[in-house]
Amino acid sequence: MMESLLSTLTGIVAIVAVGSAGYMYKSIDETGLLAGVAVGSVFVIVGGLPATAMLITFFLVGSAFTKYKYSLKEEIGAAELKGGARNWRNVFANLFFPTIMLIVFSLYSLPGAKIAFLSSLSGALSDTLGSEIGVLSREHPRMIIGFRRVPPGTSGAVSFVGTLASLLGSIIIPVEAYIFSLIDRFSLFTVIVLSFLCSTFDSVLGATIQARYRCEVCGSITENPYHCNRRAKLIEGLPFIDNHAVNLISTGVVSVVALIFGDII
């Protein structure tokens, strides 16, 4: 009992420490820190060391690639706002379904729930790496639907470099789970495939239903409904679907698919 309590407290301290370091280096803002600590505490209590380690990996790798060549990303207009600091919306969009699937697996020990947890968490990381590295491609990316060339950072666009980065992001978490003996080799392959498909589906949603606006002051195309201190005009997609919604939908869909497929295998 005492050993379990000490392990839990140690895990929560680690989450707070990593989150605080992220806040100091402006990888997250105040709301992101609070949301991250809350979600991290659930990972510690429900998933123990393996889930905690994978969450920390998710945060550190994602933050590192977000900060990578940030000045260049700013120059081409493809950088995350506020110096790359993520907020509570990022935490919710990326970690809601991994958290739910982790809890479901803890309560019911469903094999599909474990696959869903790993696939949704890994899929979110895959999308982050694909986006943050893809914008640095020397060639303009192409929309995943229609294949027309678009500026770097356009949601729904893909590039060779970004696709390779996305594939790398699909591998990291499953390999970590395999090292912790949470999955066998076949499940390792399954999670990698589902993670990559999650990132790809995210791009499809970005190209089809995510809102895009035209600023009526400067003419810029933006994903922000406000530009130049004025309301921009919706030209594509649905007004209530932003990048956070796309992330939430894609991780939700892969969770459902993995939940079903994982129980079959």
mmCIF file with all atom_site columns, N, CA and C in Angstrom, residues 27 160 175:
data_model
loop_
_atom_site.group_PDB
_atom_site.id
_atom_site.type_symbol
_atom_site.label_atom_id
_atom_site.label_alt_id
_atom_site.label_comp_id
_atom_site.label_asym_id
_atom_site.label_entity_id
_atom_site.label_seq_id
_atom_site.pdbx_PDB_ins_code
_atom_site.Cartn_x
_atom_site.Cartn_y
_atom_site.Cartn_z
_atom_site.occupancy
_atom_site.B_iso_or_equiv
_atom_site.pdbx_formal_charge
_atom_site.auth_seq_id
_atom_site.auth_comp_id
_atom_site.auth_asym_id
_atom_site.auth_atom_id
_atom_site.pdbx_PDB_model_num
ATOM 1 N N  . SER A 1 27  ? 6.639 26.041 -23.802 1.00 0.00 ? 27  SER A N  1
ATOM 2 C CA . SER A 1 27  ? 6.050 24.999 -24.636 1.00 0.00 ? 27  SER A CA 1
ATOM 3 C C  . SER A 1 27  ? 4.557 24.859 -24.357 1.00 0.00 ? 27  SER A C  1
ATOM 4 N N  . PHE A 1 160 ? 6.406 15.042 -48.808 1.00 0.00 ? 160 PHE A N  1
ATOM 5 C CA . PHE A 1 160 ? 7.205 13.835 -48.603 1.00 0.00 ? 160 PHE A CA 1
ATOM 6 C C  . PHE A 1 160 ? 7.902 13.883 -47.244 1.00 0.00 ? 160 PHE A C  1
ATOM 7 N N  . VAL A 1 175 ? 6.745 1.534  -29.982 1.00 0.00 ? 175 VAL A N  1
ATOM 8 C CA . VAL A 1 175 ? 8.012 0.903  -29.604 1.00 0.00 ? 175 VAL A CA 1
ATOM 9 C C  . VAL A 1 175 ? 8.210 1.001  -28.099 1.00 0.00 ? 175 VAL A C  1
#
